[in-house]
Coordinates of C-alpha atoms in Angstrom, one line a residue:
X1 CA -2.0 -4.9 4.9
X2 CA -1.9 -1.9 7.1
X3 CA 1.2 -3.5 9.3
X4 CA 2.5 -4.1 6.1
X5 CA 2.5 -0.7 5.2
X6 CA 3.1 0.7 8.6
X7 CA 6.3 -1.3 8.2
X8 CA 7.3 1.0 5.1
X9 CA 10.5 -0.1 3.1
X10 CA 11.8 -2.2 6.1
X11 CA 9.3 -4.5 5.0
X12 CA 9.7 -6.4 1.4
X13 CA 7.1 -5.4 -1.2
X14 CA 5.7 -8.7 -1.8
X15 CA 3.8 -9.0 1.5
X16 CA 1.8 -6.0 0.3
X17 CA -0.2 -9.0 -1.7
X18 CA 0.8 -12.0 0.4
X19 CA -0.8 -10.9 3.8
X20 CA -4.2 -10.0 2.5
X21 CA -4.4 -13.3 0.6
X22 CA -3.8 -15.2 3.8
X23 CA -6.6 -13.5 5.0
X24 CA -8.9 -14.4 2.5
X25 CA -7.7 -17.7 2.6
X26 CA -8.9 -18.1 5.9
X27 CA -11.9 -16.7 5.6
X28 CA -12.6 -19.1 2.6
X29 CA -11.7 -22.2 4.1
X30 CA -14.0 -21.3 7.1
X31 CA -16.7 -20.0 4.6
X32 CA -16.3 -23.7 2.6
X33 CA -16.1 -25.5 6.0
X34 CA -19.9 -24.0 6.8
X35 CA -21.3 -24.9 3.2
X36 CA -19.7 -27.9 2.3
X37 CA -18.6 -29.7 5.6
X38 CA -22.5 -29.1 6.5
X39 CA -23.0 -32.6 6.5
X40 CA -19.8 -34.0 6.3
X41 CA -17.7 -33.6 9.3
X42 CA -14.4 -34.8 7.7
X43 CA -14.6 -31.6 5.4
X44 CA -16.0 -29.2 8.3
X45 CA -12.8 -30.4 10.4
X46 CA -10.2 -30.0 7.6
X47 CA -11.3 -26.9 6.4
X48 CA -11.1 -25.7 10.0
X49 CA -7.2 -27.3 10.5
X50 CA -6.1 -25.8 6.9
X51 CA -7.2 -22.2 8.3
X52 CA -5.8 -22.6 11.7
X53 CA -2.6 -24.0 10.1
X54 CA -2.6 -20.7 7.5
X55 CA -2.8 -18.5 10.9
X56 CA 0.3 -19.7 11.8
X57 CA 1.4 -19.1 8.9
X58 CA 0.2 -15.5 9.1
X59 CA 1.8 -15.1 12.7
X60 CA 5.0 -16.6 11.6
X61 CA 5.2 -13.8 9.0
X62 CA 3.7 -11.2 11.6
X63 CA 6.6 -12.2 14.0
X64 CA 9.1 -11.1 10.8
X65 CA 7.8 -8.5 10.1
X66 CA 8.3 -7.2 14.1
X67 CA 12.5 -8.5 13.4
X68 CA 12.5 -6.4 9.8
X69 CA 11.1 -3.5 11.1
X70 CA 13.0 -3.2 14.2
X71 CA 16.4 -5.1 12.6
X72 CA 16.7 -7.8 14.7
X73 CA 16.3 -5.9 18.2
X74 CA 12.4 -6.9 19.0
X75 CA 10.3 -10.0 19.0
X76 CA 7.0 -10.8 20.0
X77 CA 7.6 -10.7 23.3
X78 CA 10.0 -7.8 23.6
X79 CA 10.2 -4.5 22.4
X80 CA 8.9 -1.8 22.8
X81 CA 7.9 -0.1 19.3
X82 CA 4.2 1.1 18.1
X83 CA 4.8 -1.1 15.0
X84 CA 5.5 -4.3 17.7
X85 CA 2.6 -3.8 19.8
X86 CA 0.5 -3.0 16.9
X87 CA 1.6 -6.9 15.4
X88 CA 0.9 -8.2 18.8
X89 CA -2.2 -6.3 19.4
X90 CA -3.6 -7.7 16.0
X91 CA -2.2 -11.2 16.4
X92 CA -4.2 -11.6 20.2
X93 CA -7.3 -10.4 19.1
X94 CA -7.3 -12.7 15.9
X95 CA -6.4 -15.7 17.5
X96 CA -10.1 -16.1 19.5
X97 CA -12.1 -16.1 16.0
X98 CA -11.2 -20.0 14.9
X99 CA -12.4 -20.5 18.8
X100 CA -15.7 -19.0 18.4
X101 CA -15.9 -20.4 15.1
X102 CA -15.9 -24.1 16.2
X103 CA -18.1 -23.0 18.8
X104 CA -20.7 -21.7 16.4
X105 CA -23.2 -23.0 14.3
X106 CA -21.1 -23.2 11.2
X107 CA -18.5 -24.1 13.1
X108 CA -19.0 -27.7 15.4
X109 CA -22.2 -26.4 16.5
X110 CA -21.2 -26.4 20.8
X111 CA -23.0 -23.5 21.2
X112 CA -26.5 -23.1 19.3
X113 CA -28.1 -20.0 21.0
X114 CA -28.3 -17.4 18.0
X115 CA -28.3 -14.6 20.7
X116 CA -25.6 -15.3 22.0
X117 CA -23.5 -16.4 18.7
X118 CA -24.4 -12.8 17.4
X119 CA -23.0 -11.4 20.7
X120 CA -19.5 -13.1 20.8
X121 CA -19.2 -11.9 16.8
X122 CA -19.9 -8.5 17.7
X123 CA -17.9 -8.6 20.6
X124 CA -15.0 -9.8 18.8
X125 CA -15.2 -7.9 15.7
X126 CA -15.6 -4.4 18.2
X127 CA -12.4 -5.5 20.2
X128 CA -10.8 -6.4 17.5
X129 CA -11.1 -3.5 15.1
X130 CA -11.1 -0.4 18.3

């Protein structure tokens, strides 16, 4: 929502509502993949694909939002605008959470050391949100 707002009246209105509900979208597929796919690793898995796939979706829009705001003259990869490396900087440091996910208890359970899982969470929440 911030970007969104950052973006001011370069960027259409309805992304105001739209961006935040992808969020929690993904954070309720992964919350439903850990309670319901507990036993059932059918559900687990596509709960897991239907948020990676509504990522993309986000980042798709993320990448827009860099074209609106600039008019056509940045992208992801170039440019050189605060509102640009803002989109990038929130796009990189989302993208290892469905990783650490998987790897995670509620996830597919790879790694099981509770230490450690508590350690990569806060390690990605504090790079995420400095």
């Amino acid at each position: 929502l911030s970007l969104v707002l950052m973006g001011g009246s370069k960027i259409p209105e309805y992304r105001r509502y739209m961006m935040p509900s992808l969020s929690v979208t993904i954070l309720s597929l992964g919350t439903c993949g850990a309670f319901f796919g507990a036993d059932n690793l059918a559900i687990k898995i596509t709960c897991f694909v239907c948020g990676v796939l509504v990522f993309f979706v986000m980042a798709f829009f993320n990448r827009q939002q860099i074209l609106e705001y600039s008019g056509g003259t940045e992208g992801v990869l170039s440019g050189d605008s605060e509102f640009r490396k803002a989109t990038v900087l929130l796009m990189v440091t989302w993208a290892p959470f469905p990783c650490w996910y998987a790897l995670s208890p509620e996830g597919f359970g790879i790694v099981t050391n509770i230490l450690l899982i508590q350690i990569g969470w806060a390690f990605l929440n504090i790079v995420s949100k400095f």
